[in-house]
């Protein structure tokens, strides 16, 4: 007995699939016949006549054989007629529509297959193959008064008179329809029962159930009334919700640090197109030769890139600086094509991370500020300004789409970019950058307000009325090029003084090499010891050695409110920077990477043909002046935060044991996670300032293991781990304490033994040649003896 329970809310496509499934199961697969006809059309000769199978033609000429035009086509060959008969057999099986085949074709049909088992009246054949949506309509058959199957129509109460003339069981509108004939009384009864059950289910009152995933389909005109439909207005997300955002833990998503998408594409209109137009008249061969000459040869090792094939070379900063006073035309062109793309990608990655840690209120407050935000690009040559404006534009679009638009009733379409300043020391670079970066001030060097002598400063007070203060300062590649440590310290102090004391953000960025990391780590050491205060004075103790290894450091400045935003989640001594200054033999250092699509011009310079992306590696530090989340929002760091993170913040919003969590109290992954079989190893820097290796096996938890396998380098990890051990790092040494210096040469002694025992001991030191050197062979050498005396010990 076929029965159907009352359906809650059956959409039209599902209803059609149900009807099609039942009909195909009862009377055979109609799709097979459609595919058979398509194969027959492919095999049909070009001069063959295309027969029509529409209902209108059969009803219009019910008793006539379809004729074709042209005398040559009327005298068809026997092969063609036999092909048509075989096709009809495949399409209709043992049945045969009336008046479908000609007399000659019918003779061939009887000769091959015998007389058909049943004859199908022409009015029952509703098969339209002119459209691909042949299954868009269905018809049910029931037994009529004369005993023959008749087509049964169902009309909705809301259908119009014009629509009620054609059968519709909830199918979508279309010209073609598929009718199914019961081939036996048993099949006819089954179809009649199915029709009655479906009608009862459709007429029944639907049961209201809460289904958050179900969304009603819009009407064709898109003007449905919410009250009449009974559906509430559900706010849809601004962006498409991916499967990762649904399956991942909310705390894991809050700790992600990568951009979206993870591979950046440089903006075409504001960045790539202007540079390509400026360099259009330069021959690529000459431009490539000059770029390789400036940046250290093939692979450009003295550019922002860090090619793996050039690791054996001496570590050097970027060969061109935006602040240098002189730059030739070739150097200006090389700076645009080789330096600015990498700087843009690195600055964009750091700005996105700062935006995630400080929240949307940070940028929203700057955008609603009178006059807009003030931005300083201290070393990017304008690339930082382009990245900053892209971030502001994206934030402004999200603000305009929110229901609460702040104090602005009708916000303008364009974001208020405010005032921007770029450091460009040479005229060649300034003239090029000013062609495509608008509303920007260009100055040759950073103003020095710290070391100038002012009357107010002599009296013990700093005059800040005439100083320019910036809300955001980005200083890429400005510390490492400075040769002396005291110059780097003065540069950081000067940049700190230019920050807005009420929430200004400073971002320092260098190449992802040991020397670049040491420059950033030295700046961090100086800021924590001389400028940034802590709510708990015991969190940071000033080292006995001065920052940057300077023997005569500048006197300690005034401590004020501030905090580290990224990448550190602690305010203690850096566990990778124990000894100030350069460390020889360093293998482990804190750095991150950002992938971006190379511009076509840079692709030619790099001689790259197999891949079009680049992984830019960098070390950075983001600090904030004047505001501290540890004092205002209850941010906790240290040993307690590290223990809580190891236990895991697994509760979700809505759970009984859920407690709000701040992302800056989580450990950060400092290396790419090691994804092994049934476990994941994550090397983290904890909020307590320690380097540890955490292991997350599958047995620890399904959610934790799944998110750990999807984690990336630089993410904050919130879901804890099962085991942890200290991380062994190779930090090298300083001066005589290097790894090579510790490997002392073996001492060889020569002992003379006589009749009375040992008669003397000589130490063999050095080598001396003996004999004549022959071509192709090395000269023989022997040890040089040295007598051992009391002075030897």
PDB file of N, CA and C in Angstrom, residues 351-440:
ATOM      1  N   UNK A 351      48.872  44.596   8.873  1.00  0.00           N
ATOM      2  CA  UNK A 351      47.701  45.423   9.156  1.00  0.00           C
ATOM      3  C   UNK A 351      46.463  44.571   9.416  1.00  0.00           C
ATOM      4  N   UNK A 352      46.323  43.487   8.673  1.00  0.00           N
ATOM      5  CA  UNK A 352      45.176  42.600   8.892  1.00  0.00           C
ATOM      6  C   UNK A 352      45.265  41.955  10.278  1.00  0.00           C
ATOM      7  N   UNK A 353      46.459  41.568  10.694  1.00  0.00           N
ATOM      8  CA  UNK A 353      46.613  40.960  12.014  1.00  0.00           C
ATOM      9  C   UNK A 353      46.328  41.973  13.115  1.00  0.00           C
ATOM     10  N   UNK A 354      46.795  43.199  12.974  1.00  0.00           N
ATOM     11  CA  UNK A 354      46.511  44.234  13.974  1.00  0.00           C
ATOM     12  C   UNK A 354      45.021  44.521  14.026  1.00  0.00           C
ATOM     13  N   UNK A 355      44.374  44.552  12.861  1.00  0.00           N
ATOM     14  CA  UNK A 355      42.920  44.774  12.833  1.00  0.00           C
ATOM     15  C   UNK A 355      42.174  43.656  13.561  1.00  0.00           C
ATOM     16  N   UNK A 356      42.625  42.422  13.428  1.00  0.00           N
ATOM     17  CA  UNK A 356      41.956  41.315  14.110  1.00  0.00           C
ATOM     18  C   UNK A 356      42.143  41.394  15.612  1.00  0.00           C
ATOM     19  N   UNK A 357      43.309  41.802  16.079  1.00  0.00           N
ATOM     20  CA  UNK A 357      43.580  41.811  17.520  1.00  0.00           C
ATOM     21  C   UNK A 357      42.962  43.012  18.224  1.00  0.00           C
ATOM     22  N   UNK A 358      42.889  44.163  17.536  1.00  0.00           N
ATOM     23  CA  UNK A 358      42.302  45.345  18.154  1.00  0.00           C
ATOM     24  C   UNK A 358      40.807  45.470  17.887  1.00  0.00           C
ATOM     25  N   UNK A 359      40.283  44.696  16.946  1.00  0.00           N
ATOM     26  CA  UNK A 359      38.856  44.703  16.690  1.00  0.00           C
ATOM     27  C   UNK A 359      38.460  45.796  15.704  1.00  0.00           C
ATOM     28  N   UNK A 360      37.213  45.736  15.303  1.00  0.00           N
ATOM     29  CA  UNK A 360      36.704  46.708  14.324  1.00  0.00           C
ATOM     30  C   UNK A 360      36.532  48.091  14.922  1.00  0.00           C
ATOM     31  N   UNK A 361      36.449  48.198  16.257  1.00  0.00           N
ATOM     32  CA  UNK A 361      36.273  49.514  16.871  1.00  0.00           C
ATOM     33  C   UNK A 361      37.484  50.407  16.639  1.00  0.00           C
ATOM     34  N   UNK A 362      38.648  49.796  16.480  1.00  0.00           N
ATOM     35  CA  UNK A 362      39.864  50.583  16.261  1.00  0.00           C
ATOM     36  C   UNK A 362      39.767  51.367  14.948  1.00  0.00           C
ATOM     37  N   UNK A 363      39.482  50.684  13.856  1.00  0.00           N
ATOM     38  CA  UNK A 363      39.373  51.361  12.572  1.00  0.00           C
ATOM     39  C   UNK A 363      38.117  52.222  12.486  1.00  0.00           C
ATOM     40  N   UNK A 364      37.030  51.762  13.087  1.00  0.00           N
ATOM     41  CA  UNK A 364      35.796  52.558  13.053  1.00  0.00           C
ATOM     42  C   UNK A 364      36.001  53.893  13.761  1.00  0.00           C
ATOM     43  N   UNK A 365      36.733  53.889  14.846  1.00  0.00           N
ATOM     44  CA  UNK A 365      37.005  55.136  15.557  1.00  0.00           C
ATOM     45  C   UNK A 365      37.877  56.071  14.729  1.00  0.00           C
ATOM     46  N   UNK A 366      38.850  55.520  14.010  1.00  0.00           N
ATOM     47  CA  UNK A 366      39.701  56.356  13.170  1.00  0.00           C
ATOM     48  C   UNK A 366      38.932  56.916  11.978  1.00  0.00           C
ATOM     49  N   UNK A 367      38.024  56.117  11.393  1.00  0.00           N
ATOM     50  CA  UNK A 367      37.267  56.595  10.244  1.00  0.00           C
ATOM     51  C   UNK A 367      36.287  57.702  10.616  1.00  0.00           C
ATOM     52  N   UNK A 368      35.730  57.649  11.816  1.00  0.00           N
ATOM     53  CA  UNK A 368      34.792  58.672  12.252  1.00  0.00           C
ATOM     54  C   UNK A 368      35.494  59.845  12.925  1.00  0.00           C
ATOM     55  N   UNK A 369      36.803  59.805  12.947  1.00  0.00           N
ATOM     56  CA  UNK A 369      37.562  60.902  13.542  1.00  0.00           C
ATOM     57  C   UNK A 369      37.495  62.123  12.625  1.00  0.00           C
ATOM     58  N   UNK A 370      37.474  63.291  13.208  1.00  0.00           N
ATOM     59  CA  UNK A 370      37.410  64.518  12.415  1.00  0.00           C
ATOM     60  C   UNK A 370      38.689  64.667  11.589  1.00  0.00           C
ATOM     61  N   UNK A 371      38.537  64.763  10.294  1.00  0.00           N
ATOM     62  CA  UNK A 371      39.681  64.851   9.407  1.00  0.00           C
ATOM     63  C   UNK A 371      40.226  63.514   8.967  1.00  0.00           C
ATOM     64  N   UNK A 372      39.747  62.424   9.526  1.00  0.00           N
ATOM     65  CA  UNK A 372      40.215  61.100   9.142  1.00  0.00           C
ATOM     66  C   UNK A 372      41.509  60.730   9.840  1.00  0.00           C
ATOM     67  N   UNK A 373      41.962  59.517   9.650  1.00  0.00           N
ATOM     68  CA  UNK A 373      43.205  59.068  10.300  1.00  0.00           C
ATOM     69  C   UNK A 373      44.435  59.688   9.642  1.00  0.00           C
ATOM     70  N   UNK A 374      45.502  59.798  10.416  1.00  0.00           N
ATOM     71  CA  UNK A 374      46.796  60.280   9.932  1.00  0.00           C
ATOM     72  C   UNK A 374      47.740  59.085   9.855  1.00  0.00           C
ATOM     73  N   UNK A 375      48.345  58.884   8.699  1.00  0.00           N
ATOM     74  CA  UNK A 375      49.157  57.693   8.431  1.00  0.00           C
ATOM     75  C   UNK A 375      50.521  58.131   7.919  1.00  0.00           C
ATOM     76  N   UNK A 376      51.576  57.437   8.377  1.00  0.00           N
ATOM     77  CA  UNK A 376      52.945  57.708   7.960  1.00  0.00           C
ATOM     78  C   UNK A 376      53.579  56.430   7.457  1.00  0.00           C
ATOM     79  N   UNK A 377      54.031  56.464   6.203  1.00  0.00           N
ATOM     80  CA  UNK A 377      54.802  55.368   5.623  1.00  0.00           C
ATOM     81  C   UNK A 377      56.274  55.775   5.682  1.00  0.00           C
ATOM     82  N   UNK A 378      56.992  55.207   6.644  1.00  0.00           N
ATOM     83  CA  UNK A 378      58.358  55.642   6.930  1.00  0.00           C
ATOM     84  C   UNK A 378      59.411  54.900   6.133  1.00  0.00           C
ATOM     85  N   UNK A 379      59.065  53.879   5.373  1.00  0.00           N
ATOM     86  CA  UNK A 379      60.095  53.152   4.648  1.00  0.00           C
ATOM     87  C   UNK A 379      59.598  52.346   3.474  1.00  0.00           C
ATOM     88  N   UNK A 380      58.305  52.374   3.180  1.00  0.00           N
ATOM     89  CA  UNK A 380      57.751  51.576   2.093  1.00  0.00           C
ATOM     90  C   UNK A 380      57.662  52.291   0.772  1.00  0.00           C
ATOM     91  N   UNK A 381      57.994  53.581   0.731  1.00  0.00           N
ATOM     92  CA  UNK A 381      57.926  54.305  -0.514  1.00  0.00           C
ATOM     93  C   UNK A 381      56.528  54.454  -1.082  1.00  0.00           C
ATOM     94  N   UNK A 382      55.508  54.403  -0.253  1.00  0.00           N
ATOM     95  CA  UNK A 382      54.125  54.520  -0.712  1.00  0.00           C
ATOM     96  C   UNK A 382      53.377  53.207  -0.771  1.00  0.00           C
ATOM     97  N   UNK A 383      54.068  52.066  -0.731  1.00  0.00           N
ATOM     98  CA  UNK A 383      53.369  50.778  -0.742  1.00  0.00           C
ATOM     99  C   UNK A 383      52.537  50.589   0.519  1.00  0.00           C
ATOM    100  N   UNK A 384      53.024  51.095   1.661  1.00  0.00           N
ATOM    101  CA  UNK A 384      52.253  51.005   2.890  1.00  0.00           C
ATOM    102  C   UNK A 384      50.982  51.827   2.836  1.00  0.00           C
ATOM    103  N   UNK A 385      51.012  52.960   2.122  1.00  0.00           N
ATOM    104  CA  UNK A 385      49.813  53.790   1.999  1.00  0.00           C
ATOM    105  C   UNK A 385      48.751  53.060   1.186  1.00  0.00           C
ATOM    106  N   UNK A 386      49.162  52.386   0.114  1.00  0.00           N
ATOM    107  CA  UNK A 386      48.193  51.650  -0.701  1.00  0.00           C
ATOM    108  C   UNK A 386      47.552  50.523   0.112  1.00  0.00           C
ATOM    109  N   UNK A 387      48.361  49.788   0.879  1.00  0.00           N
ATOM    110  CA  UNK A 387      47.814  48.709   1.720  1.00  0.00           C
ATOM    111  C   UNK A 387      46.890  49.277   2.785  1.00  0.00           C
ATOM    112  N   UNK A 388      47.259  50.404   3.382  1.00  0.00           N
ATOM    113  CA  UNK A 388      46.429  51.009   4.421  1.00  0.00           C
ATOM    114  C   UNK A 388      45.079  51.451   3.861  1.00  0.00           C
ATOM    115  N   UNK A 389      45.074  52.013   2.676  1.00  0.00           N
ATOM    116  CA  UNK A 389      43.810  52.460   2.091  1.00  0.00           C
ATOM    117  C   UNK A 389      42.942  51.288   1.668  1.00  0.00           C
ATOM    118  N   UNK A 390      43.537  50.181   1.283  1.00  0.00           N
ATOM    119  CA  UNK A 390      42.733  48.993   0.981  1.00  0.00           C
ATOM    120  C   UNK A 390      42.044  48.481   2.245  1.00  0.00           C
ATOM    121  N   UNK A 391      42.743  48.509   3.362  1.00  0.00           N
ATOM    122  CA  UNK A 391      42.134  48.075   4.628  1.00  0.00           C
ATOM    123  C   UNK A 391      41.015  49.030   5.035  1.00  0.00           C
ATOM    124  N   UNK A 392      41.254  50.330   4.894  1.00  0.00           N
ATOM    125  CA  UNK A 392      40.210  51.301   5.238  1.00  0.00           C
ATOM    126  C   UNK A 392      38.992  51.159   4.337  1.00  0.00           C
ATOM    127  N   UNK A 393      39.224  50.906   3.045  1.00  0.00           N
ATOM    128  CA  UNK A 393      38.104  50.754   2.115  1.00  0.00           C
ATOM    129  C   UNK A 393      37.246  49.544   2.481  1.00  0.00           C
ATOM    130  N   UNK A 394      37.896  48.428   2.819  1.00  0.00           N
ATOM    131  CA  UNK A 394      37.133  47.236   3.210  1.00  0.00           C
ATOM    132  C   UNK A 394      36.365  47.463   4.505  1.00  0.00           C
ATOM    133  N   UNK A 395      36.979  48.157   5.455  1.00  0.00           N
ATOM    134  CA  UNK A 395      36.287  48.432   6.714  1.00  0.00           C
ATOM    135  C   UNK A 395      35.129  49.399   6.512  1.00  0.00           C
ATOM    136  N   UNK A 396      35.302  50.360   5.626  1.00  0.00           N
ATOM    137  CA  UNK A 396      34.232  51.319   5.373  1.00  0.00           C
ATOM    138  C   UNK A 396      33.033  50.660   4.700  1.00  0.00           C
ATOM    139  N   UNK A 397      33.284  49.739   3.807  1.00  0.00           N
ATOM    140  CA  UNK A 397      32.175  49.018   3.181  1.00  0.00           C
ATOM    141  C   UNK A 397      31.404  48.195   4.198  1.00  0.00           C
ATOM    142  N   UNK A 398      32.107  47.580   5.140  1.00  0.00           N
ATOM    143  CA  UNK A 398      31.398  46.824   6.178  1.00  0.00           C
ATOM    144  C   UNK A 398      30.606  47.738   7.099  1.00  0.00           C
ATOM    145  N   UNK A 399      31.106  48.940   7.349  1.00  0.00           N
ATOM    146  CA  UNK A 399      30.364  49.889   8.194  1.00  0.00           C
ATOM    147  C   UNK A 399      29.089  50.351   7.495  1.00  0.00           C
ATOM    148  N   UNK A 400      29.169  50.586   6.193  1.00  0.00           N
ATOM    149  CA  UNK A 400      27.995  51.046   5.464  1.00  0.00           C
ATOM    150  C   UNK A 400      26.916  49.972   5.376  1.00  0.00           C
ATOM    151  N   UNK A 401      27.308  48.707   5.458  1.00  0.00           N
ATOM    152  CA  UNK A 401      26.335  47.623   5.374  1.00  0.00           C
ATOM    153  C   UNK A 401      25.731  47.264   6.716  1.00  0.00           C
ATOM    154  N   UNK A 402      26.301  47.756   7.807  1.00  0.00           N
ATOM    155  CA  UNK A 402      25.760  47.441   9.123  1.00  0.00           C
ATOM    156  C   UNK A 402      24.492  48.247   9.374  1.00  0.00           C
ATOM    157  N   UNK A 403      23.572  47.696  10.206  1.00  0.00           N
ATOM    158  CA  UNK A 403      22.367  48.470  10.548  1.00  0.00           C
ATOM    159  C   UNK A 403      22.708  49.741  11.307  1.00  0.00           C
ATOM    160  N   UNK A 404      23.673  49.655  12.249  1.00  0.00           N
ATOM    161  CA  UNK A 404      24.074  50.831  13.004  1.00  0.00           C
ATOM    162  C   UNK A 404      25.253  51.479  12.278  1.00  0.00           C
ATOM    163  N   UNK A 405      25.050  52.654  11.802  1.00  0.00           N
ATOM    164  CA  UNK A 405      26.078  53.369  11.057  1.00  0.00           C
ATOM    165  C   UNK A 405      26.701  54.480  11.881  1.00  0.00           C
ATOM    166  N   UNK A 406      26.585  54.405  13.207  1.00  0.00           N
ATOM    167  CA  UNK A 406      27.201  55.406  14.046  1.00  0.00           C
ATOM    168  C   UNK A 406      26.468  56.727  13.979  1.00  0.00           C
ATOM    169  N   UNK A 407      27.256  57.766  14.006  1.00  0.00           N
ATOM    170  CA  UNK A 407      26.686  59.103  13.971  1.00  0.00           C
ATOM    171  C   UNK A 407      26.341  59.547  12.555  1.00  0.00           C
ATOM    172  N   UNK A 408      26.810  58.843  11.563  1.00  0.00           N
ATOM    173  CA  UNK A 408      26.541  59.243  10.184  1.00  0.00           C
ATOM    174  C   UNK A 408      25.222  58.638   9.725  1.00  0.00           C
ATOM    175  N   UNK A 409      24.293  59.502   9.358  1.00  0.00           N
ATOM    176  CA  UNK A 409      23.014  59.004   8.891  1.00  0.00           C
ATOM    177  C   UNK A 409      23.122  58.444   7.478  1.00  0.00           C
ATOM    178  N   UNK A 410      23.802  59.159   6.616  1.00  0.00           N
ATOM    179  CA  UNK A 410      23.992  58.696   5.244  1.00  0.00           C
ATOM    180  C   UNK A 410      25.485  58.781   4.916  1.00  0.00           C
ATOM    181  N   UNK A 411      26.267  57.753   5.239  1.00  0.00           N
ATOM    182  CA  UNK A 411      27.709  57.814   5.015  1.00  0.00           C
ATOM    183  C   UNK A 411      28.024  57.872   3.532  1.00  0.00           C
ATOM    184  N   UNK A 412      29.056  58.602   3.163  1.00  0.00           N
ATOM    185  CA  UNK A 412      29.418  58.679   1.735  1.00  0.00           C
ATOM    186  C   UNK A 412      29.937  57.342   1.242  1.00  0.00           C
ATOM    187  N   UNK A 413      29.971  57.226  -0.076  1.00  0.00           N
ATOM    188  CA  UNK A 413      30.405  55.971  -0.678  1.00  0.00           C
ATOM    189  C   UNK A 413      31.892  55.745  -0.514  1.00  0.00           C
ATOM    190  N   UNK A 414      32.697  56.810  -0.656  1.00  0.00           N
ATOM    191  CA  UNK A 414      34.137  56.702  -0.531  1.00  0.00           C
ATOM    192  C   UNK A 414      34.548  56.828   0.932  1.00  0.00           C
ATOM    193  N   UNK A 415      35.529  56.028   1.308  1.00  0.00           N
ATOM    194  CA  UNK A 415      36.014  56.034   2.690  1.00  0.00           C
ATOM    195  C   UNK A 415      36.846  57.285   2.937  1.00  0.00           C
ATOM    196  N   UNK A 416      36.752  57.886   4.136  1.00  0.00           N
ATOM    197  CA  UNK A 416      37.599  59.047   4.462  1.00  0.00           C
ATOM    198  C   UNK A 416      39.024  58.587   4.777  1.00  0.00           C
ATOM    199  N   UNK A 417      39.900  58.654   3.795  1.00  0.00           N
ATOM    200  CA  UNK A 417      41.261  58.165   3.966  1.00  0.00           C
ATOM    201  C   UNK A 417      42.102  59.048   4.881  1.00  0.00           C
ATOM    202  N   UNK A 418      41.687  60.271   5.103  1.00  0.00           N
ATOM    203  CA  UNK A 418      42.457  61.150   5.965  1.00  0.00           C
ATOM    204  C   UNK A 418      43.708  61.662   5.276  1.00  0.00           C
ATOM    205  N   UNK A 419      44.756  61.887   6.065  1.00  0.00           N
ATOM    206  CA  UNK A 419      46.014  62.422   5.563  1.00  0.00           C
ATOM    207  C   UNK A 419      47.089  61.344   5.625  1.00  0.00           C
ATOM    208  N   UNK A 420      47.870  61.266   4.554  1.00  0.00           N
ATOM    209  CA  UNK A 420      48.936  60.266   4.478  1.00  0.00           C
ATOM    210  C   UNK A 420      50.237  60.970   4.118  1.00  0.00           C
ATOM    211  N   UNK A 421      51.323  60.451   4.667  1.00  0.00           N
ATOM    212  CA  UNK A 421      52.659  60.996   4.438  1.00  0.00           C
ATOM    213  C   UNK A 421      53.593  59.852   4.114  1.00  0.00           C
ATOM    214  N   UNK A 422      54.457  60.054   3.122  1.00  0.00           N
ATOM    215  CA  UNK A 422      55.423  59.033   2.710  1.00  0.00           C
ATOM    216  C   UNK A 422      56.811  59.645   2.703  1.00  0.00           C
ATOM    217  N   UNK A 423      57.796  58.850   3.104  1.00  0.00           N
ATOM    218  CA  UNK A 423      59.193  59.267   3.105  1.00  0.00           C
ATOM    219  C   UNK A 423      59.805  58.897   1.758  1.00  0.00           C
ATOM    220  N   UNK A 424      60.203  59.879   0.990  1.00  0.00           N
ATOM    221  CA  UNK A 424      60.885  59.668  -0.290  1.00  0.00           C
ATOM    222  C   UNK A 424      62.027  60.667  -0.359  1.00  0.00           C
ATOM    223  N   UNK A 425      63.252  60.157  -0.271  1.00  0.00           N
ATOM    224  CA  UNK A 425      64.396  61.051  -0.225  1.00  0.00           C
ATOM    225  C   UNK A 425      64.852  61.543  -1.578  1.00  0.00           C
ATOM    226  N   UNK A 426      64.679  60.771  -2.624  1.00  0.00           N
ATOM    227  CA  UNK A 426      65.182  61.134  -3.948  1.00  0.00           C
ATOM    228  C   UNK A 426      64.051  61.658  -4.813  1.00  0.00           C
ATOM    229  N   UNK A 427      64.432  62.534  -5.746  1.00  0.00           N
ATOM    230  CA  UNK A 427      63.439  63.077  -6.665  1.00  0.00           C
ATOM    231  C   UNK A 427      62.966  62.026  -7.667  1.00  0.00           C
ATOM    232  N   UNK A 428      63.861  61.118  -8.063  1.00  0.00           N
ATOM    233  CA  UNK A 428      63.469  60.092  -9.027  1.00  0.00           C
ATOM    234  C   UNK A 428      62.338  59.229  -8.488  1.00  0.00           C
ATOM    235  N   UNK A 429      62.414  58.849  -7.225  1.00  0.00           N
ATOM    236  CA  UNK A 429      61.363  58.023  -6.628  1.00  0.00           C
ATOM    237  C   UNK A 429      60.116  58.850  -6.352  1.00  0.00           C
ATOM    238  N   UNK A 430      60.297  60.087  -5.914  1.00  0.00           N
ATOM    239  CA  UNK A 430      59.143  60.931  -5.596  1.00  0.00           C
ATOM    240  C   UNK A 430      58.320  61.234  -6.835  1.00  0.00           C
ATOM    241  N   UNK A 431      58.971  61.509  -7.945  1.00  0.00           N
ATOM    242  CA  UNK A 431      58.232  61.814  -9.163  1.00  0.00           C
ATOM    243  C   UNK A 431      57.449  60.608  -9.677  1.00  0.00           C
ATOM    244  N   UNK A 432      57.966  59.428  -9.479  1.00  0.00           N
ATOM    245  CA  UNK A 432      57.264  58.222  -9.943  1.00  0.00           C
ATOM    246  C   UNK A 432      56.078  57.876  -9.048  1.00  0.00           C
ATOM    247  N   UNK A 433      56.284  57.939  -7.756  1.00  0.00           N
ATOM    248  CA  UNK A 433      55.218  57.533  -6.834  1.00  0.00           C
ATOM    249  C   UNK A 433      54.078  58.541  -6.831  1.00  0.00           C
ATOM    250  N   UNK A 434      54.404  59.826  -6.989  1.00  0.00           N
ATOM    251  CA  UNK A 434      53.353  60.839  -6.970  1.00  0.00           C
ATOM    252  C   UNK A 434      52.436  60.745  -8.183  1.00  0.00           C
ATOM    253  N   UNK A 435      52.795  59.945  -9.176  1.00  0.00           N
ATOM    254  CA  UNK A 435      51.953  59.788 -10.366  1.00  0.00           C
ATOM    255  C   UNK A 435      50.702  58.964 -10.074  1.00  0.00           C
ATOM    256  N   UNK A 436      50.773  58.044  -9.106  1.00  0.00           N
ATOM    257  CA  UNK A 436      49.620  57.174  -8.865  1.00  0.00           C
ATOM    258  C   UNK A 436      49.165  57.137  -7.407  1.00  0.00           C
ATOM    259  N   UNK A 437      49.829  57.815  -6.495  1.00  0.00           N
ATOM    260  CA  UNK A 437      49.360  57.923  -5.104  1.00  0.00           C
ATOM    261  C   UNK A 437      48.931  59.359  -4.886  1.00  0.00           C
ATOM    262  N   UNK A 438      47.639  59.572  -4.725  1.00  0.00           N
ATOM    263  CA  UNK A 438      47.093  60.910  -4.602  1.00  0.00           C
ATOM    264  C   UNK A 438      46.862  61.262  -3.144  1.00  0.00           C
ATOM    265  N   UNK A 439      46.674  62.561  -2.914  1.00  0.00           N
ATOM    266  CA  UNK A 439      46.379  63.094  -1.572  1.00  0.00           C
ATOM    267  C   UNK A 439      47.413  62.621  -0.556  1.00  0.00           C
ATOM    268  N   UNK A 440      48.668  62.745  -0.920  1.00  0.00           N
ATOM    269  CA  UNK A 440      49.764  62.278  -0.069  1.00  0.00           C
ATOM    270  C   UNK A 440      50.844  63.340  -0.023  1.00  0.00           C
TER     271      UNK A 440
END
